[in-house]
PDB file of C-alpha atoms and ligand atoms in Angstrom:
ATOM      1  CA  MET A   1     125.065 106.278  95.222  1.00 97.00           C
ATOM      2  CA  VAL A   2     123.651 105.518  98.667  1.00 97.00           C
ATOM      3  CA  ASP A   3     126.708 106.724 100.616  1.00 96.00           C
ATOM      4  CA  ARG A   4     127.439 109.881  98.648  1.00 96.00           C
ATOM      5  CA  GLN A   5     123.983 111.053  97.607  1.00 97.00           C
ATOM      6  CA  ILE A   6     121.560 109.636 100.137  1.00 98.00           C
ATOM      7  CA  ILE A   7     123.268 109.118 103.526  1.00 97.00           C
ATOM      8  CA  ALA A   8     125.466 112.204 103.043  1.00 97.00           C
ATOM      9  CA  ARG A   9     122.304 114.323 102.658  1.00 97.00           C
ATOM     10  CA  GLY A  10     120.761 113.050 105.846  1.00 97.00           C
ATOM     11  CA  ILE A  11     118.466 110.129 104.957  1.00 98.00           C
ATOM     12  CA  THR A  12     118.509 107.804 107.995  1.00 98.00           C
ATOM     13  CA  ASP A  13     115.564 105.401 107.569  1.00 98.00           C
ATOM     14  CA  THR A  14     117.261 102.013 107.283  1.00 98.00           C
ATOM     15  CA  ALA A  15     114.354 100.476 105.359  1.00 98.00           C
ATOM     16  CA  VAL A  16     114.756 103.179 102.692  1.00 98.00           C
ATOM     17  CA  LEU A  17     118.551 102.801 102.595  1.00 98.00           C
ATOM     18  CA  ASP A  18     118.283  98.993 102.349  1.00 98.00           C
ATOM     19  CA  ALA A  19     115.728  99.276  99.527  1.00 98.00           C
ATOM     20  CA  MET A  20     117.991 101.639  97.604  1.00 98.00           C
ATOM     21  CA  LEU A  21     120.940  99.291  98.083  1.00 98.00           C
ATOM     22  CA  THR A  22     118.854  96.362  96.837  1.00 98.00           C
ATOM     23  CA  VAL A  23     116.970  97.623  93.763  1.00 98.00           C
ATOM     24  CA  PRO A  24     119.187  97.624  90.629  1.00 97.00           C
ATOM     25  CA  ARG A  25     118.435 101.118  89.261  1.00 98.00           C
ATOM     26  CA  HIS A  26     120.232 100.399  85.967  1.00 97.00           C
ATOM     27  CA  LEU A  27     117.536  97.849  85.032  1.00 97.00           C
ATOM     28  CA  PHE A  28     114.926 100.631  85.076  1.00 97.00           C
ATOM     29  CA  VAL A  29     116.655 102.885  82.517  1.00 96.00           C
ATOM     30  CA  SER A  30     117.327 102.310  78.826  1.00 94.00           C
ATOM     31  CA  GLU A  31     120.564 100.577  77.833  1.00 93.00           C
ATOM     32  CA  ALA A  32     121.949 103.812  76.422  1.00 94.00           C
ATOM     33  CA  LEU A  33     121.764 105.404  79.892  1.00 96.00           C
ATOM     34  CA  ILE A  34     123.140 102.521  81.955  1.00 96.00           C
ATOM     35  CA  ASP A  35     126.379 104.397  82.711  1.00 97.00           C
ATOM     36  CA  SER A  36     124.339 107.254  84.215  1.00 97.00           C
ATOM     37  CA  ALA A  37     121.909 105.096  86.170  1.00 97.00           C
ATOM     38  CA  TYR A  38     123.440 105.800  89.615  1.00 98.00           C
ATOM     39  CA  MET A  39     124.247 109.481  89.007  1.00 97.00           C
ATOM     40  CA  ASP A  40     122.934 112.379  91.058  1.00 97.00           C
ATOM     41  CA  TYR A  41     120.300 113.618  88.599  1.00 96.00           C
ATOM     42  CA  PRO A  42     116.988 112.651  86.955  1.00 96.00           C
ATOM     43  CA  LEU A  43     117.077 110.615  83.727  1.00 96.00           C
ATOM     44  CA  PRO A  44     114.796 110.404  80.681  1.00 96.00           C
ATOM     45  CA  ILE A  45     112.707 107.215  80.503  1.00 96.00           C
ATOM     46  CA  GLY A  46     110.989 107.807  77.140  1.00 95.00           C
ATOM     47  CA  GLU A  47     107.613 109.366  76.268  1.00 96.00           C
ATOM     48  CA  GLY A  48     108.942 112.746  77.500  1.00 95.00           C
ATOM     49  CA  GLN A  49     108.990 111.475  81.107  1.00 96.00           C
ATOM     50  CA  THR A  50     111.787 111.207  83.690  1.00 96.00           C
ATOM     51  CA  ILE A  51     112.861 109.031  86.599  1.00 96.00           C
ATOM     52  CA  SER A  52     113.666 111.228  89.628  1.00 96.00           C
ATOM     53  CA  GLN A  53     117.104 111.848  91.061  1.00 96.00           C
ATOM     54  CA  PRO A  54     117.908 109.087  93.626  1.00 98.00           C
ATOM     55  CA  TYR A  55     117.920 111.525  96.570  1.00 98.00           C
ATOM     56  CA  ILE A  56     114.381 112.776  95.796  1.00 97.00           C
ATOM     57  CA  ILE A  57     113.165 109.177  95.708  1.00 98.00           C
ATOM     58  CA  ALA A  58     114.762 108.523  99.099  1.00 98.00           C
ATOM     59  CA  GLU A  59     113.379 111.744 100.595  1.00 98.00           C
ATOM     60  CA  MET A  60     109.820 111.095  99.382  1.00 98.00           C
ATOM     61  CA  THR A  61     109.908 107.483 100.530  1.00 98.00           C
ATOM     62  CA  GLN A  62     111.277 108.342 103.979  1.00 98.00           C
ATOM     63  CA  ALA A  63     108.660 111.082 104.457  1.00 98.00           C
ATOM     64  CA  LEU A  64     105.849 108.517 104.258  1.00 98.00           C
ATOM     65  CA  GLN A  65     107.194 106.640 107.347  1.00 98.00           C
ATOM     66  CA  LEU A  66     106.204 103.300 105.873  1.00 98.00           C
ATOM     67  CA  LYS A  67     105.667 100.055 107.744  1.00 98.00           C
ATOM     68  CA  LYS A  68     105.881  96.519 106.410  1.00 98.00           C
ATOM     69  CA  GLU A  69     102.110  95.969 106.602  1.00 98.00           C
ATOM     70  CA  HIS A  70     101.245  99.125 104.662  1.00 98.00           C
ATOM     71  CA  ARG A  71      99.426  99.220 101.313  1.00 98.00           C
ATOM     72  CA  VAL A  72     100.686 102.107  99.232  1.00 99.00           C
ATOM     73  CA  LEU A  73      99.306 103.817  96.130  1.00 99.00           C
ATOM     74  CA  GLU A  74     101.748 105.385  93.678  1.00 99.00           C
ATOM     75  CA  ILE A  75     100.547 107.669  90.877  1.00 98.00           C
ATOM     76  CA  GLY A  76     102.896 107.769  87.870  1.00 98.00           C
ATOM     77  CA  THR A  77     104.536 104.338  87.472  1.00 98.00           C
ATOM     78  CA  GLY A  78     106.950 105.566  84.794  1.00 98.00           C
ATOM     79  CA  SER A  79     110.075 103.379  84.780  1.00 98.00           C
ATOM     80  CA  GLY A  80     108.843 101.422  87.816  1.00 98.00           C
ATOM     81  CA  TYR A  81     111.908 102.296  89.926  1.00 98.00           C
ATOM     82  CA  GLN A  82     110.000 104.144  92.656  1.00 98.00           C
ATOM     83  CA  ALA A  83     107.409 101.357  92.840  1.00 98.00           C
ATOM     84  CA  ALA A  84     110.233  98.812  93.159  1.00 98.00           C
ATOM     85  CA  ILE A  85     111.720 100.772  96.081  1.00 98.00           C
ATOM     86  CA  LEU A  86     108.306 100.886  97.789  1.00 98.00           C
ATOM     87  CA  ALA A  87     107.836  97.154  97.135  1.00 98.00           C
ATOM     88  CA  GLN A  88     110.962  96.359  99.181  1.00 98.00           C
ATOM     89  CA  ILE A  89     109.520  98.160 102.181  1.00 98.00           C
ATOM     90  CA  VAL A  90     105.752  97.495 102.251  1.00 98.00           C
ATOM     91  CA  SER A  91     103.491  94.505 101.655  1.00 98.00           C
ATOM     92  CA  ARG A  92     101.677  95.817  98.608  1.00 98.00           C
ATOM     93  CA  VAL A  93     102.149  98.595  96.081  1.00 99.00           C
ATOM     94  CA  TYR A  94      99.365  99.755  93.762  1.00 99.00           C
ATOM     95  CA  THR A  95     100.718 101.861  90.927  1.00 98.00           C
ATOM     96  CA  VAL A  96      98.869 103.728  88.177  1.00 98.00           C
ATOM     97  CA  GLU A  97     100.240 105.009  84.851  1.00 98.00           C
ATOM     98  CA  ARG A  98      98.336 106.997  82.196  1.00 98.00           C
ATOM     99  CA  ASN A  99     100.832 106.461  79.352  1.00 98.00           C
ATOM    100  CA  ASN A 100     100.094 103.120  77.732  1.00 98.00           C
ATOM    101  CA  ASN A 101     103.583 102.555  76.301  1.00 98.00           C
ATOM    102  CA  LEU A 102     105.212 103.095  79.690  1.00 98.00           C
ATOM    103  CA  PHE A 103     102.525 101.007  81.390  1.00 98.00           C
ATOM    104  CA  MET A 104     103.060  98.021  79.046  1.00 98.00           C
ATOM    105  CA  ARG A 105     106.840  98.202  79.215  1.00 98.00           C
ATOM    106  CA  THR A 106     107.019  98.559  82.992  1.00 98.00           C
ATOM    107  CA  ARG A 107     104.403  95.923  83.781  1.00 98.00           C
ATOM    108  CA  LYS A 108     106.534  93.462  81.797  1.00 98.00           C
ATOM    109  CA  LEU A 109     109.614  94.524  83.758  1.00 98.00           C
ATOM    110  CA  PHE A 110     107.824  93.925  87.095  1.00 98.00           C
ATOM    111  CA  ASP A 111     107.040  90.392  85.844  1.00 98.00           C
ATOM    112  CA  THR A 112     110.599  89.755  84.680  1.00 98.00           C
ATOM    113  CA  LEU A 113     112.091  91.017  87.949  1.00 97.00           C
ATOM    114  CA  LYS A 114     109.419  89.151  89.959  1.00 97.00           C
ATOM    115  CA  TYR A 115     107.990  92.124  91.830  1.00 98.00           C
ATOM    116  CA  HIS A 116     104.865  90.153  92.649  1.00 97.00           C
ATOM    117  CA  ASN A 117     103.657  92.617  95.287  1.00 98.00           C
ATOM    118  CA  VAL A 118     103.352  95.440  92.737  1.00 98.00           C
ATOM    119  CA  ILE A 119      99.936  95.745  91.106  1.00 98.00           C
ATOM    120  CA  ALA A 120      99.978  97.995  88.066  1.00 98.00           C
ATOM    121  CA  LYS A 121      97.029  99.633  86.348  1.00 98.00           C
ATOM    122  CA  TYR A 122      96.643 101.706  83.174  1.00 98.00           C
ATOM    123  CA  SER A 123      94.417 104.592  84.185  1.00 98.00           C
ATOM    124  CA  ASP A 124      94.177 108.249  85.174  1.00 98.00           C
ATOM    125  CA  GLY A 125      95.687 108.238  88.651  1.00 98.00           C
ATOM    126  CA  THR A 126      94.155 111.588  89.616  1.00 98.00           C
ATOM    127  CA  ILE A 127      90.928 109.720  90.371  1.00 98.00           C
ATOM    128  CA  GLY A 128      92.830 107.247  92.571  1.00 98.00           C
ATOM    129  CA  TRP A 129      91.981 103.532  92.800  1.00 98.00           C
ATOM    130  CA  LYS A 130      88.724 103.457  94.719  1.00 98.00           C
ATOM    131  CA  SER A 131      88.154  99.691  94.813  1.00 98.00           C
ATOM    132  CA  GLU A 132      91.477  99.138  96.614  1.00 98.00           C
ATOM    133  CA  SER A 133      91.162 102.115  98.968  1.00 98.00           C
ATOM    134  CA  PRO A 134      91.797 103.216 101.675  1.00 98.00           C
ATOM    135  CA  PHE A 135      95.596 103.334 101.386  1.00 99.00           C
ATOM    136  CA  ASP A 136      98.034 103.778 104.263  1.00 98.00           C
ATOM    137  CA  ALA A 137     100.163 106.067 102.115  1.00 99.00           C
ATOM    138  CA  ILE A 138      99.966 107.709  98.689  1.00 99.00           C
ATOM    139  CA  MET A 139     102.862 109.012  96.594  1.00 99.00           C
ATOM    140  CA  VAL A 140     102.279 111.131  93.496  1.00 98.00           C
ATOM    141  CA  THR A 141     105.364 111.297  91.268  1.00 98.00           C
ATOM    142  CA  ALA A 142     104.131 114.003  88.885  1.00 98.00           C
ATOM    143  CA  GLY A 143     103.304 117.646  89.643  1.00 98.00           C
ATOM    144  CA  GLY A 144      99.889 119.300  89.783  1.00 98.00           C
ATOM    145  CA  GLU A 145      98.291 122.581  90.855  1.00 98.00           C
ATOM    146  CA  LYS A 146      96.634 120.966  93.838  1.00 98.00           C
ATOM    147  CA  ILE A 147      96.324 117.589  95.525  1.00 98.00           C
ATOM    148  CA  PRO A 148      93.465 115.710  93.788  1.00 98.00           C
ATOM    149  CA  GLN A 149      90.539 115.379  96.225  1.00 98.00           C
ATOM    150  CA  PRO A 150      89.881 111.690  95.348  1.00 98.00           C
ATOM    151  CA  LEU A 151      93.386 110.865  96.605  1.00 98.00           C
ATOM    152  CA  ILE A 152      92.745 112.599  99.937  1.00 98.00           C
ATOM    153  CA  ASP A 153      89.428 110.750 100.177  1.00 98.00           C
ATOM    154  CA  GLN A 154      91.139 107.406  99.522  1.00 98.00           C
ATOM    155  CA  LEU A 155      93.802 107.940 102.201  1.00 98.00           C
ATOM    156  CA  GLU A 156      93.365 106.127 105.520  1.00 98.00           C
ATOM    157  CA  THR A 157      92.944 108.310 108.613  1.00 98.00           C
ATOM    158  CA  GLY A 158      96.462 108.491 110.049  1.00 98.00           C
ATOM    159  CA  GLY A 159      97.907 108.105 106.545  1.00 98.00           C
ATOM    160  CA  LYS A 160     100.374 110.299 104.681  1.00 98.00           C
ATOM    161  CA  LEU A 161     100.357 111.560 101.087  1.00 99.00           C
ATOM    162  CA  ILE A 162     103.284 113.181  99.300  1.00 99.00           C
ATOM    163  CA  MET A 163     103.042 115.157  96.064  1.00 98.00           C
ATOM    164  CA  PRO A 164     104.799 117.962  94.158  1.00 98.00           C
ATOM    165  CA  VAL A 165     102.337 120.874  94.015  1.00 98.00           C
ATOM    166  CA  GLY A 166     102.713 124.139  92.102  1.00 98.00           C
ATOM    167  CA  GLY A 167     103.152 125.412  88.551  1.00 98.00           C
ATOM    168  CA  LEU A 168     104.352 123.686  85.403  1.00 96.00           C
ATOM    169  CA  MET A 169     108.044 124.500  85.836  1.00 95.00           C
ATOM    170  CA  PHE A 170     108.480 124.401  89.589  1.00 97.00           C
ATOM    171  CA  GLN A 171     106.668 122.828  92.518  1.00 98.00           C
ATOM    172  CA  GLU A 172     106.887 122.376  96.282  1.00 98.00           C
ATOM    173  CA  LEU A 173     106.977 118.899  97.723  1.00 98.00           C
ATOM    174  CA  LEU A 174     103.968 118.756 100.051  1.00 98.00           C
ATOM    175  CA  LEU A 175     103.423 116.131 102.735  1.00 98.00           C
ATOM    176  CA  LEU A 176      99.761 115.831 103.756  1.00 98.00           C
ATOM    177  CA  GLU A 177      98.821 114.008 106.942  1.00 98.00           C
ATOM    178  CA  LYS A 178      95.204 112.970 107.379  1.00 98.00           C
ATOM    179  CA  ARG A 179      94.002 112.945 110.973  1.00 97.00           C
ATOM    180  CA  GLN A 180      90.658 112.534 112.673  1.00 96.00           C
ATOM    181  CA  SER A 181      90.784 116.253 113.452  1.00 96.00           C
ATOM    182  CA  GLY A 182      91.555 117.270 109.845  1.00 94.00           C
ATOM    183  CA  THR A 183      94.529 117.386 107.486  1.00 97.00           C
ATOM    184  CA  SER A 184      97.863 119.110 107.986  1.00 98.00           C
ATOM    185  CA  ILE A 185     100.384 120.005 105.289  1.00 98.00           C
ATOM    186  CA  THR A 186     104.168 120.304 105.571  1.00 98.00           C
ATOM    187  CA  ASN A 187     106.228 121.882 102.800  1.00 98.00           C
ATOM    188  CA  LEU A 188     109.424 119.872 102.226  1.00 98.00           C
ATOM    189  CA  GLY A 189     110.873 122.326  99.718  1.00 97.00           C
ATOM    190  CA  GLY A 190     111.208 123.072  96.025  1.00 97.00           C
ATOM    191  CA  CYS A 191     111.333 120.426  93.321  1.00 96.00           C
ATOM    192  CA  ARG A 192     110.704 119.926  89.630  1.00 96.00           C
ATOM    193  CA  PHE A 193     108.548 117.116  88.262  1.00 97.00           C
ATOM    194  CA  VAL A 194     106.818 116.321  84.977  1.00 97.00           C
ATOM    195  CA  LYS A 195     103.107 117.120  84.645  1.00 97.00           C
ATOM    196  CA  LEU A 196     100.329 115.214  86.356  1.00 98.00           C
ATOM    197  CA  ILE A 197      97.781 115.032  83.544  1.00 98.00           C
ATOM    198  CA  GLY A 198      94.179 114.040  84.123  1.00 98.00           C
ATOM    199  CA  GLN A 199      90.720 114.821  85.394  1.00 98.00           C
ATOM    200  CA  HIS A 200      92.099 116.394  88.606  1.00 98.00           C
ATOM    201  CA  GLY A 201      95.418 117.493  87.096  1.00 98.00           C
ATOM    202  CA  TRP A 202      96.665 119.458  84.094  1.00 98.00           C
ATOM    203  CA  LYS A 203      94.922 119.173  80.742  1.00 97.00           C
ATOM    204  CA  ASP A 204      96.807 117.088  78.156  1.00 92.00           C
TER     205      ASP A 204
HETATM  206  N1  SAH B   1     107.694 107.118  89.579  1.00 53.09           N
HETATM  207  C1  SAH B   1     108.275 107.172  88.256  1.00 53.09           C
HETATM  208  C2  SAH B   1     108.415 108.595  87.779  1.00 53.09           C
HETATM  209  C3  SAH B   1     107.817 108.750  86.444  1.00 53.09           C
HETATM  210  S1  SAH B   1     107.603 110.372  85.844  1.00 53.09           S
HETATM  211  C4  SAH B   1     109.568 106.391  88.201  1.00 53.09           C
HETATM  212  O1  SAH B   1     110.027 105.875  89.227  1.00 53.09           O
HETATM  213  O2  SAH B   1     110.140 106.240  87.112  1.00 53.09           O
HETATM  214  C5  SAH B   1     105.865 110.624  86.134  1.00 53.09           C
HETATM  215  C6  SAH B   1     104.940 109.664  85.477  1.00 53.09           C
HETATM  216  O3  SAH B   1     103.607 110.060  85.786  1.00 53.09           O
HETATM  217  C7  SAH B   1     105.002 109.623  83.944  1.00 53.09           C
HETATM  218  O4  SAH B   1     105.252 108.301  83.542  1.00 53.09           O
HETATM  219  C8  SAH B   1     103.613 110.093  83.494  1.00 53.09           C
HETATM  220  O5  SAH B   1     103.147 109.451  82.325  1.00 53.09           O
HETATM  221  C9  SAH B   1     102.783 109.720  84.710  1.00 53.09           C
HETATM  222  N2  SAH B   1     101.510 110.419  84.859  1.00 53.09           N
HETATM  223  C10 SAH B   1     101.221 111.722  84.614  1.00 53.09           C
HETATM  224  N3  SAH B   1      99.931 111.974  84.903  1.00 53.09           N
HETATM  225  C11 SAH B   1      99.381 110.802  85.355  1.00 53.09           C
HETATM  226  C12 SAH B   1      98.075 110.412  85.804  1.00 53.09           C
HETATM  227  N4  SAH B   1      97.053 111.270  85.870  1.00 53.09           N
HETATM  228  N5  SAH B   1      97.899 109.125  86.184  1.00 53.09           N
HETATM  229  C13 SAH B   1      98.915 108.224  86.131  1.00 53.09           C
HETATM  230  N6  SAH B   1     100.157 108.537  85.705  1.00 53.09           N
HETATM  231  C14 SAH B   1     100.397 109.803  85.330  1.00 53.09           C
END
């Protein structure tokens, strides 16, 4: 998976490559899908949600230019795979999930796999996690019409936020950088994610 899908497409950050070599992706999908766990496409994880294609995970993670000491907020815990990748690279990952079944299942998995630096919360992630802010980086793994303002507010100056932004069927992956002088946005290209649902997202 890492050679053919990730390195071949130009991902060079060794921390990202090491994390993807380390985290056993098949433990984050249902038993019925184990044979497809390392394939080059997204997979269903129950509750109408999906785990992203491995390359997208690598691209989003690399874009945040993470450092060991960083504290990162992820919105949309889902299967927990993306949070597990982040947890290999940074000191602490805060992850929020709005679907209670996924939240319960994945929190148990983090315990079983001993991801002690992942802190999971059942909540609407579009309002962020104010008490733990500011974050060095924020990754939103569901698509919305715009970047929720509370997330921009809870990002450290100098920090980066990545999120799929656009319509229901198709979005652009936007990388926001917050600087003293203001924010800048880079468009990393088209993508397709499930809906970000919440106060600052789509209606349920
Ligand atoms: N990062 C996940 C991808 C999961 S798909 C993984 O590695 O598997 C996106 C997830 O975002 C879904 O589980 C969905 O329930 C969740 N989600 C959607 N809107 C949300 C919100 N406002 N707050 C938190 N989670 C949300």
